[in-house]
Amino acid sequence: RSIAAVIPADLDPDLSLSVMDVCGAPALTARAVAEHVARGGAVTVAVVGGAGKSGSMSLAAARDAGATRTIGVVPFEAEAELLRGAELADEVVLADARDPIALRDAVAGAGGPADVTVVCVDVPGCEGGAILATADRGTVIFFSMATSFTAAALGAEGLAADVTMLVGNGY
């Protein structure tokens, strides 16, 4: 059931393992975006932690899968500058992902709510903001070991959020 890949001889094994460690996030992002694209209309994707490994690859995958708008969310200006320089996101916004209202407002201010929200941060307490930043009938991908799935499930219920929540996994 495992995917296998032959590492090309001219590719540094450390780089290969680094990419494979987070390859589940962009793969799942691409699938979710493609499903929304197939339904028709514009698709907005927000990636929380967009300047990191899994986040930046998820932004690239979203664009490749047909997202019409990509939003990278980061907590610090230094990360925002890096992400802007990489040109992976149409909009880069600053927000503390642990503050649900701030995250919702940041994504909304950049053209959201998102049809697909991808959480790629390694801090607990980001579930509520991700749910609030996602449109009705949207998809939230939790690609973080810090995610409390109890908080996500009960939070979505308490917010009466009509979202699909997916658990991401690595290689």
PDB file of C-alpha atoms in Angstrom:
ATOM      1  CA  ARG A   1       0.000   0.000   0.000  1.00  0.00           C
ATOM      2  CA  SER A   2       3.003   2.262   0.221  1.00  0.00           C
ATOM      3  CA  ILE A   3       4.076   4.425  -2.645  1.00  0.00           C
ATOM      4  CA  ALA A   4       7.638   3.855  -3.730  1.00  0.00           C
ATOM      5  CA  ALA A   5       9.982   6.076  -5.630  1.00  0.00           C
ATOM      6  CA  VAL A   6      13.391   5.513  -7.109  1.00  0.00           C
ATOM      7  CA  ILE A   7      15.674   8.372  -6.176  1.00  0.00           C
ATOM      8  CA  PRO A   8      17.606   9.549  -9.257  1.00  0.00           C
ATOM      9  CA  ALA A   9      21.362   9.099  -8.877  1.00  0.00           C
ATOM     10  CA  ASP A  10      22.009  12.802  -9.454  1.00  0.00           C
ATOM     11  CA  LEU A  11      19.607  13.924  -6.697  1.00  0.00           C
ATOM     12  CA  ASP A  12      20.860  14.456  -3.151  1.00  0.00           C
ATOM     13  CA  PRO A  13      19.256  11.806  -0.892  1.00  0.00           C
ATOM     14  CA  ASP A  14      18.746  14.377   1.887  1.00  0.00           C
ATOM     15  CA  LEU A  15      16.739  16.579  -0.493  1.00  0.00           C
ATOM     16  CA  SER A  16      14.733  13.574  -1.689  1.00  0.00           C
ATOM     17  CA  LEU A  17      13.865  12.526   1.858  1.00  0.00           C
ATOM     18  CA  SER A  18      12.978  16.106   2.721  1.00  0.00           C
ATOM     19  CA  VAL A  19      10.481  16.231  -0.135  1.00  0.00           C
ATOM     20  CA  MET A  20       9.073  12.767   0.556  1.00  0.00           C
ATOM     21  CA  ASP A  21       8.556  13.675   4.213  1.00  0.00           C
ATOM     22  CA  VAL A  22       5.858  16.161   3.243  1.00  0.00           C
ATOM     23  CA  CYS A  23       4.716  14.800  -0.119  1.00  0.00           C
ATOM     24  CA  GLY A  24       1.313  13.885   1.277  1.00  0.00           C
ATOM     25  CA  ALA A  25       0.328  17.545   1.705  1.00  0.00           C
ATOM     26  CA  PRO A  26       0.733  18.654  -1.917  1.00  0.00           C
ATOM     27  CA  ALA A  27      -0.747  15.393  -3.218  1.00  0.00           C
ATOM     28  CA  LEU A  28      -3.859  15.737  -1.066  1.00  0.00           C
ATOM     29  CA  THR A  29      -4.081  19.463  -1.854  1.00  0.00           C
ATOM     30  CA  ALA A  30      -3.968  18.741  -5.581  1.00  0.00           C
ATOM     31  CA  ARG A  31      -6.716  16.140  -5.239  1.00  0.00           C
ATOM     32  CA  ALA A  32      -8.985  18.426  -3.199  1.00  0.00           C
ATOM     33  CA  VAL A  33      -8.452  21.353  -5.555  1.00  0.00           C
ATOM     34  CA  ALA A  34      -9.126  19.184  -8.618  1.00  0.00           C
ATOM     35  CA  GLU A  35     -12.406  18.021  -7.054  1.00  0.00           C
ATOM     36  CA  HIS A  36     -13.490  21.623  -6.469  1.00  0.00           C
ATOM     37  CA  VAL A  37     -12.414  22.636  -9.993  1.00  0.00           C
ATOM     38  CA  ALA A  38     -14.497  19.771 -11.416  1.00  0.00           C
ATOM     39  CA  ARG A  39     -17.584  21.244  -9.716  1.00  0.00           C
ATOM     40  CA  GLY A  40     -17.013  24.439 -11.684  1.00  0.00           C
ATOM     41  CA  GLY A  41     -16.229  28.004 -10.781  1.00  0.00           C
ATOM     42  CA  ALA A  42     -13.232  29.717  -9.291  1.00  0.00           C
ATOM     43  CA  VAL A  43     -11.320  27.926  -6.534  1.00  0.00           C
ATOM     44  CA  THR A  44      -9.545  29.793  -3.750  1.00  0.00           C
ATOM     45  CA  VAL A  45      -6.938  27.968  -1.669  1.00  0.00           C
ATOM     46  CA  ALA A  46      -5.476  29.187   1.626  1.00  0.00           C
ATOM     47  CA  VAL A  47      -2.383  27.516   3.028  1.00  0.00           C
ATOM     48  CA  VAL A  48      -1.692  28.187   6.686  1.00  0.00           C
ATOM     49  CA  GLY A  49       2.059  27.934   7.110  1.00  0.00           C
ATOM     50  CA  GLY A  50       2.605  28.669   3.440  1.00  0.00           C
ATOM     51  CA  ALA A  51       6.315  29.465   3.742  1.00  0.00           C
ATOM     52  CA  GLY A  52       7.305  26.054   5.125  1.00  0.00           C
ATOM     53  CA  LYS A  53       8.172  22.863   3.271  1.00  0.00           C
ATOM     54  CA  SER A  54       4.732  21.299   3.109  1.00  0.00           C
ATOM     55  CA  GLY A  55       3.021  24.684   2.825  1.00  0.00           C
ATOM     56  CA  SER A  56       5.033  25.971  -0.116  1.00  0.00           C
ATOM     57  CA  MET A  57       4.677  22.667  -1.939  1.00  0.00           C
ATOM     58  CA  SER A  58       0.913  22.731  -1.267  1.00  0.00           C
ATOM     59  CA  LEU A  59       0.663  26.216  -2.767  1.00  0.00           C
ATOM     60  CA  ALA A  60       2.480  25.014  -5.888  1.00  0.00           C
ATOM     61  CA  ALA A  61       0.269  21.920  -6.093  1.00  0.00           C
ATOM     62  CA  ALA A  62      -2.878  24.029  -5.713  1.00  0.00           C
ATOM     63  CA  ARG A  63      -1.867  26.233  -8.613  1.00  0.00           C
ATOM     64  CA  ASP A  64      -0.969  23.216 -10.772  1.00  0.00           C
ATOM     65  CA  ALA A  65      -4.357  21.638  -9.978  1.00  0.00           C
ATOM     66  CA  GLY A  66      -6.255  24.698 -11.208  1.00  0.00           C
ATOM     67  CA  ALA A  67      -6.727  26.985  -8.206  1.00  0.00           C
ATOM     68  CA  THR A  68      -7.617  30.444  -9.416  1.00  0.00           C
ATOM     69  CA  ARG A  69      -6.448  32.197  -6.235  1.00  0.00           C
ATOM     70  CA  THR A  70      -3.848  31.124  -3.693  1.00  0.00           C
ATOM     71  CA  ILE A  71      -3.371  32.705  -0.285  1.00  0.00           C
ATOM     72  CA  GLY A  72      -0.333  32.009   1.865  1.00  0.00           C
ATOM     73  CA  VAL A  73      -0.757  32.650   5.585  1.00  0.00           C
ATOM     74  CA  VAL A  74       2.319  33.166   7.748  1.00  0.00           C
ATOM     75  CA  PRO A  75       2.862  34.562  11.261  1.00  0.00           C
ATOM     76  CA  PHE A  76       5.913  36.768  10.661  1.00  0.00           C
ATOM     77  CA  GLU A  77       6.959  39.388   8.129  1.00  0.00           C
ATOM     78  CA  ALA A  78      10.260  37.589   7.461  1.00  0.00           C
ATOM     79  CA  GLU A  79       8.326  34.526   6.288  1.00  0.00           C
ATOM     80  CA  ALA A  80       5.988  36.740   4.274  1.00  0.00           C
ATOM     81  CA  GLU A  81       8.961  38.232   2.428  1.00  0.00           C
ATOM     82  CA  LEU A  82      10.302  34.774   1.605  1.00  0.00           C
ATOM     83  CA  LEU A  83       6.930  33.612   0.346  1.00  0.00           C
ATOM     84  CA  ARG A  84       6.389  36.752  -1.727  1.00  0.00           C
ATOM     85  CA  GLY A  85       9.840  36.273  -3.261  1.00  0.00           C
ATOM     86  CA  ALA A  86       8.995  32.691  -4.213  1.00  0.00           C
ATOM     87  CA  GLU A  87       5.845  33.903  -6.024  1.00  0.00           C
ATOM     88  CA  LEU A  88       3.904  30.814  -4.954  1.00  0.00           C
ATOM     89  CA  ALA A  89       0.899  32.713  -3.585  1.00  0.00           C
ATOM     90  CA  ASP A  90      -1.262  35.378  -5.179  1.00  0.00           C
ATOM     91  CA  GLU A  91      -1.669  36.962  -1.746  1.00  0.00           C
ATOM     92  CA  VAL A  92       0.466  36.634   1.368  1.00  0.00           C
ATOM     93  CA  VAL A  93      -1.091  37.600   4.678  1.00  0.00           C
ATOM     94  CA  LEU A  94       0.089  37.750   8.265  1.00  0.00           C
ATOM     95  CA  ALA A  95      -2.001  36.042  10.924  1.00  0.00           C
ATOM     96  CA  ASP A  96      -1.590  34.011  14.078  1.00  0.00           C
ATOM     97  CA  ALA A  97      -3.303  30.766  13.118  1.00  0.00           C
ATOM     98  CA  ARG A  98      -4.192  30.178  16.781  1.00  0.00           C
ATOM     99  CA  ASP A  99      -6.478  33.226  16.687  1.00  0.00           C
ATOM    100  CA  PRO A 100      -9.598  32.005  14.831  1.00  0.00           C
ATOM    101  CA  ILE A 101     -11.025  35.468  14.100  1.00  0.00           C
ATOM    102  CA  ALA A 102      -7.679  36.869  12.946  1.00  0.00           C
ATOM    103  CA  LEU A 103      -7.149  33.922  10.606  1.00  0.00           C
ATOM    104  CA  ARG A 104     -10.673  34.149   9.210  1.00  0.00           C
ATOM    105  CA  ASP A 105     -10.334  37.892   8.657  1.00  0.00           C
ATOM    106  CA  ALA A 106      -6.895  37.618   7.054  1.00  0.00           C
ATOM    107  CA  VAL A 107      -8.102  35.034   4.548  1.00  0.00           C
ATOM    108  CA  ALA A 108     -11.308  36.994   3.860  1.00  0.00           C
ATOM    109  CA  GLY A 109      -9.288  40.161   3.305  1.00  0.00           C
ATOM    110  CA  ALA A 110      -7.179  38.358   0.704  1.00  0.00           C
ATOM    111  CA  GLY A 111     -10.170  37.153  -1.318  1.00  0.00           C
ATOM    112  CA  GLY A 112     -11.500  34.308   0.836  1.00  0.00           C
ATOM    113  CA  PRO A 113     -13.166  32.446   2.303  1.00  0.00           C
ATOM    114  CA  ALA A 114     -11.152  29.572   0.891  1.00  0.00           C
ATOM    115  CA  ASP A 115     -12.669  26.647  -0.914  1.00  0.00           C
ATOM    116  CA  VAL A 116      -9.709  24.596   0.283  1.00  0.00           C
ATOM    117  CA  THR A 117      -7.737  25.411   3.428  1.00  0.00           C
ATOM    118  CA  VAL A 118      -4.542  23.513   4.159  1.00  0.00           C
ATOM    119  CA  VAL A 119      -3.079  23.631   7.671  1.00  0.00           C
ATOM    120  CA  CYS A 120       0.682  23.051   7.610  1.00  0.00           C
ATOM    121  CA  VAL A 121       1.752  24.512  10.947  1.00  0.00           C
ATOM    122  CA  ASP A 122       3.299  22.721  13.885  1.00  0.00           C
ATOM    123  CA  VAL A 123       1.468  24.495  16.702  1.00  0.00           C
ATOM    124  CA  PRO A 124      -1.748  23.403  18.424  1.00  0.00           C
ATOM    125  CA  GLY A 125      -4.943  25.424  18.377  1.00  0.00           C
ATOM    126  CA  CYS A 126      -5.322  26.185  14.669  1.00  0.00           C
ATOM    127  CA  GLU A 127      -8.430  24.103  14.036  1.00  0.00           C
ATOM    128  CA  GLY A 128     -11.090  26.780  14.639  1.00  0.00           C
ATOM    129  CA  GLY A 129      -9.437  29.397  12.472  1.00  0.00           C
ATOM    130  CA  ALA A 130      -9.005  26.967   9.590  1.00  0.00           C
ATOM    131  CA  ILE A 131     -12.676  26.044   9.773  1.00  0.00           C
ATOM    132  CA  LEU A 132     -13.779  29.692   9.917  1.00  0.00           C
ATOM    133  CA  ALA A 133     -11.523  30.580   6.961  1.00  0.00           C
ATOM    134  CA  THR A 134     -13.181  27.906   4.803  1.00  0.00           C
ATOM    135  CA  ALA A 135     -16.333  28.460   2.744  1.00  0.00           C
ATOM    136  CA  ASP A 136     -19.442  26.345   3.175  1.00  0.00           C
ATOM    137  CA  ARG A 137     -19.006  23.068   1.283  1.00  0.00           C
ATOM    138  CA  GLY A 138     -15.258  23.668   1.353  1.00  0.00           C
ATOM    139  CA  THR A 139     -12.460  21.345   2.381  1.00  0.00           C
ATOM    140  CA  VAL A 140     -10.018  21.651   5.274  1.00  0.00           C
ATOM    141  CA  ILE A 141      -6.860  19.550   5.113  1.00  0.00           C
ATOM    142  CA  PHE A 142      -5.122  19.129   8.446  1.00  0.00           C
ATOM    143  CA  PHE A 143      -1.499  18.290   7.648  1.00  0.00           C
ATOM    144  CA  SER A 144      -0.069  18.801  11.106  1.00  0.00           C
ATOM    145  CA  MET A 145       0.772  16.461  13.941  1.00  0.00           C
ATOM    146  CA  ALA A 146      -0.301  19.261  16.313  1.00  0.00           C
ATOM    147  CA  THR A 147      -3.926  19.001  15.170  1.00  0.00           C
ATOM    148  CA  SER A 148      -6.496  18.017  17.771  1.00  0.00           C
ATOM    149  CA  PHE A 149      -9.053  16.092  15.784  1.00  0.00           C
ATOM    150  CA  THR A 150     -11.454  16.314  18.706  1.00  0.00           C
ATOM    151  CA  ALA A 151     -11.167  20.108  18.596  1.00  0.00           C
ATOM    152  CA  ALA A 152     -11.635  20.078  14.825  1.00  0.00           C
ATOM    153  CA  ALA A 153     -14.717  17.860  14.895  1.00  0.00           C
ATOM    154  CA  LEU A 154     -16.383  19.566  17.846  1.00  0.00           C
ATOM    155  CA  GLY A 155     -15.357  22.992  16.586  1.00  0.00           C
ATOM    156  CA  ALA A 156     -16.942  22.417  13.190  1.00  0.00           C
ATOM    157  CA  GLU A 157     -20.068  21.124  14.886  1.00  0.00           C
ATOM    158  CA  GLY A 158     -20.233  24.093  17.250  1.00  0.00           C
ATOM    159  CA  LEU A 159     -19.742  26.528  14.367  1.00  0.00           C
ATOM    160  CA  ALA A 160     -22.325  24.700  12.236  1.00  0.00           C
ATOM    161  CA  ALA A 161     -19.660  24.575   9.536  1.00  0.00           C
ATOM    162  CA  ASP A 162     -20.519  22.587   6.428  1.00  0.00           C
ATOM    163  CA  VAL A 163     -16.954  21.568   5.573  1.00  0.00           C
ATOM    164  CA  THR A 164     -15.203  18.353   4.727  1.00  0.00           C
ATOM    165  CA  MET A 165     -12.182  17.750   6.939  1.00  0.00           C
ATOM    166  CA  LEU A 166      -9.338  15.539   5.790  1.00  0.00           C
ATOM    167  CA  VAL A 167      -6.337  14.194   7.634  1.00  0.00           C
ATOM    168  CA  GLY A 168      -3.113  14.521   5.709  1.00  0.00           C
ATOM    169  CA  ASN A 169      -0.243  12.079   6.062  1.00  0.00           C
ATOM    170  CA  GLY A 170       3.382  12.033   5.014  1.00  0.00           C
ATOM    171  CA  TYR A 171       5.425   9.432   3.182  1.00  0.00           C
TER     172      TYR A 171
END
